[in-house]
Amino acid sequence: MTRRSHLEIVADILMVALNGANKTRIIYRANLNFLRFHTYFSKLSDNGLIAREDSSDGRVVYRTTDKGRRFLNIINSAEEIISS
């Protein structure tokens, strides 16, 4: 078993949040613990790659921004080039 790279973890978080997700869903689907999630989340949020949205029913949802989608496409393209 190998460890995921920083970019792989970022890509996992952004993928989960593409259609909006709460913290718990992101943590479980991206296979992170709460401490690691908060470390990555603050960096993603500070750089405008993920944003917090308050839904009409009072829940907090985190969604990948347009900038985050572009970054995710770049990561995926780079992985395709490397694995070819």
CSV table of N, CA, C and O in Angstrom, one decimal:
chain,number,residue,atom,x,y,z
A,1,MET,N,0.8,-1.2,0.0
A,1,MET,CA,0.0,0.0,0.0
A,1,MET,C,0.9,1.2,0.0
A,1,MET,O,1.8,1.4,0.8
A,2,THR,N,0.6,2.2,-0.9
A,2,THR,CA,1.4,3.4,-1.0
A,2,THR,C,0.6,4.6,-0.5
A,2,THR,O,-0.7,4.6,-0.5
A,3,ARG,N,1.3,5.5,0.0
A,3,ARG,CA,0.6,6.8,0.4
A,3,ARG,C,0.2,7.6,-0.7
A,3,ARG,O,0.9,7.7,-1.8
A,4,ARG,N,-0.9,8.4,-0.6
A,4,ARG,CA,-1.3,9.3,-1.6
A,4,ARG,C,-0.5,10.5,-1.5
A,4,ARG,O,-0.1,11.0,-0.5
A,5,SER,N,-0.3,11.1,-2.7
A,5,SER,CA,0.4,12.4,-2.8
A,5,SER,C,-0.5,13.5,-2.3
A,5,SER,O,-1.8,13.4,-2.2
A,6,HIS,N,0.1,14.6,-2.1
A,6,HIS,CA,-0.7,15.8,-1.7
A,6,HIS,C,-1.7,16.1,-2.8
A,6,HIS,O,-2.9,16.4,-2.5
A,7,LEU,N,-1.3,16.1,-4.1
A,7,LEU,CA,-2.3,16.4,-5.2
A,7,LEU,C,-3.4,15.3,-5.3
A,7,LEU,O,-4.5,15.7,-5.6
A,8,GLU,N,-3.1,14.1,-5.0
A,8,GLU,CA,-4.1,13.1,-5.0
A,8,GLU,C,-5.2,13.3,-3.9
A,8,GLU,O,-6.4,13.2,-4.2
A,9,ILE,N,-4.8,13.8,-2.8
A,9,ILE,CA,-5.7,14.1,-1.7
A,9,ILE,C,-6.5,15.3,-2.0
A,9,ILE,O,-7.8,15.3,-1.9
A,10,VAL,N,-5.9,16.3,-2.6
A,10,VAL,CA,-6.6,17.5,-3.0
A,10,VAL,C,-7.6,17.1,-4.1
A,10,VAL,O,-8.8,17.6,-4.0
A,11,ALA,N,-7.3,16.3,-5.1
A,11,ALA,CA,-8.2,15.9,-6.1
A,11,ALA,C,-9.3,15.1,-5.5
A,11,ALA,O,-10.5,15.3,-6.0
A,12,ASP,N,-9.1,14.3,-4.6
A,12,ASP,CA,-10.2,13.5,-3.9
A,12,ASP,C,-11.2,14.4,-3.2
A,12,ASP,O,-12.4,14.2,-3.4
A,13,ILE,N,-10.7,15.4,-2.5
A,13,ILE,CA,-11.6,16.4,-1.8
A,13,ILE,C,-12.4,17.1,-2.8
A,13,ILE,O,-13.6,17.3,-2.7
A,14,LEU,N,-11.7,17.6,-3.9
A,14,LEU,CA,-12.5,18.4,-4.9
A,14,LEU,C,-13.5,17.6,-5.7
A,14,LEU,O,-14.6,18.1,-6.0
A,15,MET,N,-13.2,16.3,-5.9
A,15,MET,CA,-14.1,15.4,-6.6
A,15,MET,C,-15.4,15.2,-5.7
A,15,MET,O,-16.5,15.2,-6.3
A,16,VAL,N,-15.2,15.0,-4.5
A,16,VAL,CA,-16.3,14.7,-3.6
A,16,VAL,C,-17.2,16.0,-3.5
A,16,VAL,O,-18.4,15.9,-3.5
A,17,ALA,N,-16.6,17.1,-3.5
A,17,ALA,CA,-17.3,18.4,-3.3
A,17,ALA,C,-17.9,19.0,-4.7
A,17,ALA,O,-18.5,20.0,-4.6
A,18,LEU,N,-17.7,18.3,-5.8
A,18,LEU,CA,-18.1,18.8,-7.1
A,18,LEU,C,-19.6,19.2,-7.0
A,18,LEU,O,-20.0,20.3,-7.5
A,19,ASN,N,-20.5,18.3,-6.5
A,19,ASN,CA,-21.9,18.6,-6.5
A,19,ASN,C,-22.4,19.0,-5.1
A,19,ASN,O,-23.6,19.0,-4.9
A,20,GLY,N,-21.5,19.4,-4.3
A,20,GLY,CA,-21.8,19.8,-2.9
A,20,GLY,C,-21.8,18.6,-1.9
A,20,GLY,O,-22.4,17.6,-2.2
A,21,ALA,N,-21.2,18.8,-0.8
A,21,ALA,CA,-21.2,17.8,0.2
A,21,ALA,C,-20.9,18.5,1.6
A,21,ALA,O,-20.2,19.5,1.6
A,22,ASN,N,-21.3,17.8,2.7
A,22,ASN,CA,-21.0,18.3,4.0
A,22,ASN,C,-19.6,17.8,4.4
A,22,ASN,O,-19.0,17.0,3.7
A,23,LYS,N,-19.1,18.3,5.5
A,23,LYS,CA,-17.7,17.9,5.9
A,23,LYS,C,-17.6,16.4,6.1
A,23,LYS,O,-16.6,15.8,5.7
A,24,THR,N,-18.6,15.8,6.8
A,24,THR,CA,-18.5,14.4,7.1
A,24,THR,C,-18.4,13.6,5.8
A,24,THR,O,-17.6,12.6,5.7
A,25,ARG,N,-19.3,13.9,4.8
A,25,ARG,CA,-19.2,13.2,3.6
A,25,ARG,C,-17.9,13.3,2.9
A,25,ARG,O,-17.3,12.3,2.4
A,26,ILE,N,-17.3,14.5,2.9
A,26,ILE,CA,-16.0,14.7,2.3
A,26,ILE,C,-14.9,13.9,3.0
A,26,ILE,O,-14.1,13.2,2.4
A,27,ILE,N,-15.0,13.9,4.3
A,27,ILE,CA,-14.0,13.2,5.1
A,27,ILE,C,-14.0,11.7,4.8
A,27,ILE,O,-13.0,11.1,4.6
A,28,TYR,N,-15.2,11.2,4.8
A,28,TYR,CA,-15.3,9.7,4.6
A,28,TYR,C,-15.0,9.3,3.2
A,28,TYR,O,-14.3,8.3,2.9
A,29,ARG,N,-15.6,10.0,2.2
A,29,ARG,CA,-15.4,9.7,0.8
A,29,ARG,C,-13.9,9.9,0.4
A,29,ARG,O,-13.4,9.2,-0.5
A,30,ALA,N,-13.3,10.9,0.9
A,30,ALA,CA,-11.9,11.2,0.6
A,30,ALA,C,-10.9,10.4,1.5
A,30,ALA,O,-9.7,10.5,1.3
A,31,ASN,N,-11.4,9.6,2.4
A,31,ASN,CA,-10.7,8.8,3.3
A,31,ASN,C,-9.6,9.6,4.1
A,31,ASN,O,-8.4,9.3,4.0
A,32,LEU,N,-10.1,10.6,4.8
A,32,LEU,CA,-9.3,11.4,5.6
A,32,LEU,C,-9.7,11.4,7.1
A,32,LEU,O,-10.9,11.0,7.3
A,33,ASN,N,-8.9,11.9,8.0
A,33,ASN,CA,-9.4,12.1,9.3
A,33,ASN,C,-9.7,13.6,9.5
A,33,ASN,O,-9.4,14.4,8.6
A,34,PHE,N,-10.3,14.0,10.6
A,34,PHE,CA,-10.8,15.4,10.7
A,34,PHE,C,-9.6,16.3,10.7
A,34,PHE,O,-9.7,17.4,10.1
A,35,LEU,N,-8.5,16.0,11.4
A,35,LEU,CA,-7.4,16.9,11.5
A,35,LEU,C,-6.8,17.1,10.1
A,35,LEU,O,-6.5,18.3,9.7
A,36,ARG,N,-6.6,16.0,9.3
A,36,ARG,CA,-6.0,16.2,8.0
A,36,ARG,C,-7.0,16.9,7.1
A,36,ARG,O,-6.5,17.7,6.3
A,37,PHE,N,-8.3,16.7,7.2
A,37,PHE,CA,-9.3,17.4,6.4
A,37,PHE,C,-9.2,18.9,6.6
A,37,PHE,O,-9.1,19.7,5.7
A,38,HIS,N,-9.1,19.3,7.9
A,38,HIS,CA,-9.1,20.7,8.2
A,38,HIS,C,-7.8,21.4,7.7
A,38,HIS,O,-7.8,22.5,7.2
A,39,THR,N,-6.7,20.7,7.7
A,39,THR,CA,-5.5,21.2,7.1
A,39,THR,C,-5.6,21.5,5.6
A,39,THR,O,-5.3,22.5,5.1
A,40,TYR,N,-6.1,20.5,4.9
A,40,TYR,CA,-6.3,20.6,3.5
A,40,TYR,C,-7.4,21.6,3.1
A,40,TYR,O,-7.3,22.4,2.2
A,41,PHE,N,-8.5,21.5,3.9
A,41,PHE,CA,-9.6,22.4,3.6
A,41,PHE,C,-9.3,23.9,3.7
A,41,PHE,O,-9.7,24.7,2.9
A,42,SER,N,-8.5,24.2,4.7
A,42,SER,CA,-8.2,25.6,4.9
A,42,SER,C,-7.3,26.1,3.7
A,42,SER,O,-7.5,27.2,3.3
A,43,LYS,N,-6.4,25.3,3.2
A,43,LYS,CA,-5.6,25.7,2.1
A,43,LYS,C,-6.5,25.8,0.8
A,43,LYS,O,-6.3,26.8,0.1
A,44,LEU,N,-7.4,24.9,0.6
A,44,LEU,CA,-8.3,24.9,-0.5
A,44,LEU,C,-9.2,26.1,-0.5
A,44,LEU,O,-9.4,26.8,-1.5
A,45,SER,N,-9.7,26.4,0.7
A,45,SER,CA,-10.6,27.5,0.9
A,45,SER,C,-9.9,28.9,0.7
A,45,SER,O,-10.4,29.8,0.0
A,46,ASP,N,-8.7,29.0,1.3
A,46,ASP,CA,-7.9,30.2,1.2
A,46,ASP,C,-7.5,30.5,-0.3
A,46,ASP,O,-7.4,31.6,-0.7
A,47,ASN,N,-7.4,29.4,-1.1
A,47,ASN,CA,-7.0,29.6,-2.5
A,47,ASN,C,-8.2,29.6,-3.4
A,47,ASN,O,-8.0,29.7,-4.7
A,48,GLY,N,-9.4,29.6,-2.9
A,48,GLY,CA,-10.6,29.8,-3.7
A,48,GLY,C,-10.9,28.5,-4.5
A,48,GLY,O,-11.6,28.7,-5.5
A,49,LEU,N,-10.5,27.4,-4.1
A,49,LEU,CA,-10.8,26.1,-4.8
A,49,LEU,C,-12.1,25.4,-4.3
A,49,LEU,O,-12.7,24.6,-5.0
A,50,ILE,N,-12.5,25.8,-3.1
A,50,ILE,CA,-13.7,25.2,-2.5
A,50,ILE,C,-14.4,26.3,-1.7
A,50,ILE,O,-13.7,27.2,-1.1
A,51,ALA,N,-15.7,26.3,-1.7
A,51,ALA,CA,-16.4,27.4,-1.0
A,51,ALA,C,-17.5,26.8,-0.1
A,51,ALA,O,-18.1,25.7,-0.4
A,52,ARG,N,-17.9,27.5,0.9
A,52,ARG,CA,-18.9,27.1,1.8
A,52,ARG,C,-20.2,27.8,1.3
A,52,ARG,O,-20.3,28.9,1.0
A,53,GLU,N,-21.3,27.0,1.3
A,53,GLU,CA,-22.6,27.5,1.0
A,53,GLU,C,-23.6,27.1,2.1
A,53,GLU,O,-23.6,26.0,2.5
A,54,ASP,N,-24.5,28.0,2.4
A,54,ASP,CA,-25.5,27.7,3.4
A,54,ASP,C,-26.8,27.4,2.6
A,54,ASP,O,-27.2,28.2,1.8
A,55,SER,N,-27.3,26.2,2.8
A,55,SER,CA,-28.5,25.8,2.1
A,55,SER,C,-29.7,26.4,2.7
A,55,SER,O,-29.7,26.8,3.9
A,56,SER,N,-30.8,26.3,2.0
A,56,SER,CA,-32.1,26.9,2.5
A,56,SER,C,-32.6,26.2,3.8
A,56,SER,O,-33.3,26.8,4.6
A,57,ASP,N,-32.2,24.9,4.0
A,57,ASP,CA,-32.7,24.2,5.2
A,57,ASP,C,-31.7,24.3,6.4
A,57,ASP,O,-31.9,23.6,7.3
A,58,GLY,N,-30.8,25.2,6.3
A,58,GLY,CA,-29.9,25.5,7.4
A,58,GLY,C,-28.6,24.6,7.4
A,58,GLY,O,-27.8,24.8,8.3
A,59,ARG,N,-28.5,23.8,6.4
A,59,ARG,CA,-27.3,22.9,6.4
A,59,ARG,C,-26.1,23.7,5.7
A,59,ARG,O,-26.4,24.5,4.9
A,60,VAL,N,-24.9,23.3,6.1
A,60,VAL,CA,-23.7,23.9,5.4
A,60,VAL,C,-23.2,22.8,4.4
A,60,VAL,O,-23.1,21.7,4.7
A,61,VAL,N,-23.0,23.3,3.2
A,61,VAL,CA,-22.6,22.5,2.1
A,61,VAL,C,-21.3,23.1,1.5
A,61,VAL,O,-21.2,24.3,1.4
A,62,TYR,N,-20.3,22.3,1.2
A,62,TYR,CA,-19.1,22.7,0.6
A,62,TYR,C,-19.1,22.3,-0.8
A,62,TYR,O,-19.4,21.2,-1.2
A,63,ARG,N,-18.7,23.2,-1.7
A,63,ARG,CA,-18.8,23.0,-3.2
A,63,ARG,C,-17.5,23.4,-3.8
A,63,ARG,O,-16.9,24.5,-3.5
A,64,THR,N,-17.0,22.6,-4.8
A,64,THR,CA,-15.9,23.0,-5.6
A,64,THR,C,-16.2,24.2,-6.5
A,64,THR,O,-17.2,24.2,-7.1
A,65,THR,N,-15.4,25.2,-6.4
A,65,THR,CA,-15.6,26.4,-7.2
A,65,THR,C,-15.2,26.2,-8.7
A,65,THR,O,-14.6,25.1,-9.0
A,66,ASP,N,-15.5,27.1,-9.5
A,66,ASP,CA,-15.0,27.0,-10.9
A,66,ASP,C,-13.5,26.9,-11.0
A,66,ASP,O,-12.9,26.2,-11.8
A,67,LYS,N,-12.8,27.7,-10.1
A,67,LYS,CA,-11.4,27.7,-10.1
A,67,LYS,C,-10.9,26.3,-9.7
A,67,LYS,O,-9.9,25.7,-10.2
A,68,GLY,N,-11.6,25.7,-8.7
A,68,GLY,CA,-11.3,24.3,-8.2
A,68,GLY,C,-11.5,23.3,-9.3
A,68,GLY,O,-10.8,22.3,-9.5
A,69,ARG,N,-12.6,23.5,-10.2
A,69,ARG,CA,-12.9,22.6,-11.3
A,69,ARG,C,-11.7,22.6,-12.3
A,69,ARG,O,-11.3,21.6,-12.8
A,70,ARG,N,-11.3,23.8,-12.6
A,70,ARG,CA,-10.1,24.0,-13.5
A,70,ARG,C,-8.9,23.3,-13.0
A,70,ARG,O,-8.2,22.6,-13.7
A,71,PHE,N,-8.6,23.5,-11.7
A,71,PHE,CA,-7.5,22.9,-11.1
A,71,PHE,C,-7.6,21.3,-11.1
A,71,PHE,O,-6.6,20.6,-11.4
A,72,LEU,N,-8.8,20.8,-10.9
A,72,LEU,CA,-9.0,19.4,-10.9
A,72,LEU,C,-8.8,18.9,-12.3
A,72,LEU,O,-8.2,17.8,-12.5
A,73,ASN,N,-9.2,19.6,-13.3
A,73,ASN,CA,-8.9,19.2,-14.7
A,73,ASN,C,-7.5,19.1,-15.0
A,73,ASN,O,-7.0,18.3,-15.7
A,74,ILE,N,-6.7,20.1,-14.5
A,74,ILE,CA,-5.3,20.2,-14.7
A,74,ILE,C,-4.6,18.9,-14.0
A,74,ILE,O,-3.7,18.3,-14.6
A,75,ILE,N,-5.0,18.6,-12.8
A,75,ILE,CA,-4.5,17.5,-12.1
A,75,ILE,C,-4.8,16.2,-12.9
A,75,ILE,O,-3.9,15.3,-13.1
A,76,ASN,N,-6.0,16.0,-13.4
A,76,ASN,CA,-6.4,14.8,-14.1
A,76,ASN,C,-5.6,14.7,-15.4
A,76,ASN,O,-5.2,13.6,-15.8
A,77,SER,N,-5.4,15.9,-16.1
A,77,SER,CA,-4.6,15.9,-17.3
A,77,SER,C,-3.2,15.5,-17.1
A,77,SER,O,-2.6,14.7,-17.9
A,78,ALA,N,-2.6,16.0,-16.0
A,78,ALA,CA,-1.2,15.6,-15.7
A,78,ALA,C,-1.1,14.1,-15.3
A,78,ALA,O,-0.1,13.5,-15.8
A,79,GLU,N,-2.1,13.6,-14.6
A,79,GLU,CA,-2.0,12.2,-14.3
A,79,GLU,C,-2.1,11.3,-15.6
A,79,GLU,O,-1.5,10.3,-15.7
A,80,GLU,N,-2.9,11.7,-16.6
A,80,GLU,CA,-3.0,11.0,-17.8
A,80,GLU,C,-1.7,11.0,-18.6
A,80,GLU,O,-1.3,10.0,-19.2
A,81,ILE,N,-1.1,12.2,-18.6
A,81,ILE,CA,0.2,12.3,-19.3
A,81,ILE,C,1.3,11.4,-18.6
A,81,ILE,O,2.0,10.7,-19.3
A,82,ILE,N,1.3,11.4,-17.3
A,82,ILE,CA,2.3,10.6,-16.6
A,82,ILE,C,2.0,9.1,-16.8
A,82,ILE,O,3.0,8.3,-16.9
A,83,SER,N,0.8,8.7,-16.8
A,83,SER,CA,0.5,7.2,-16.8
A,83,SER,C,0.5,6.7,-18.2
A,83,SER,O,0.4,5.5,-18.4
A,84,SER,N,0.6,7.6,-19.2
A,84,SER,CA,0.7,7.1,-20.6
A,84,SER,C,2.0,6.6,-21.0
A,84,SER,O,3.0,6.8,-20.5
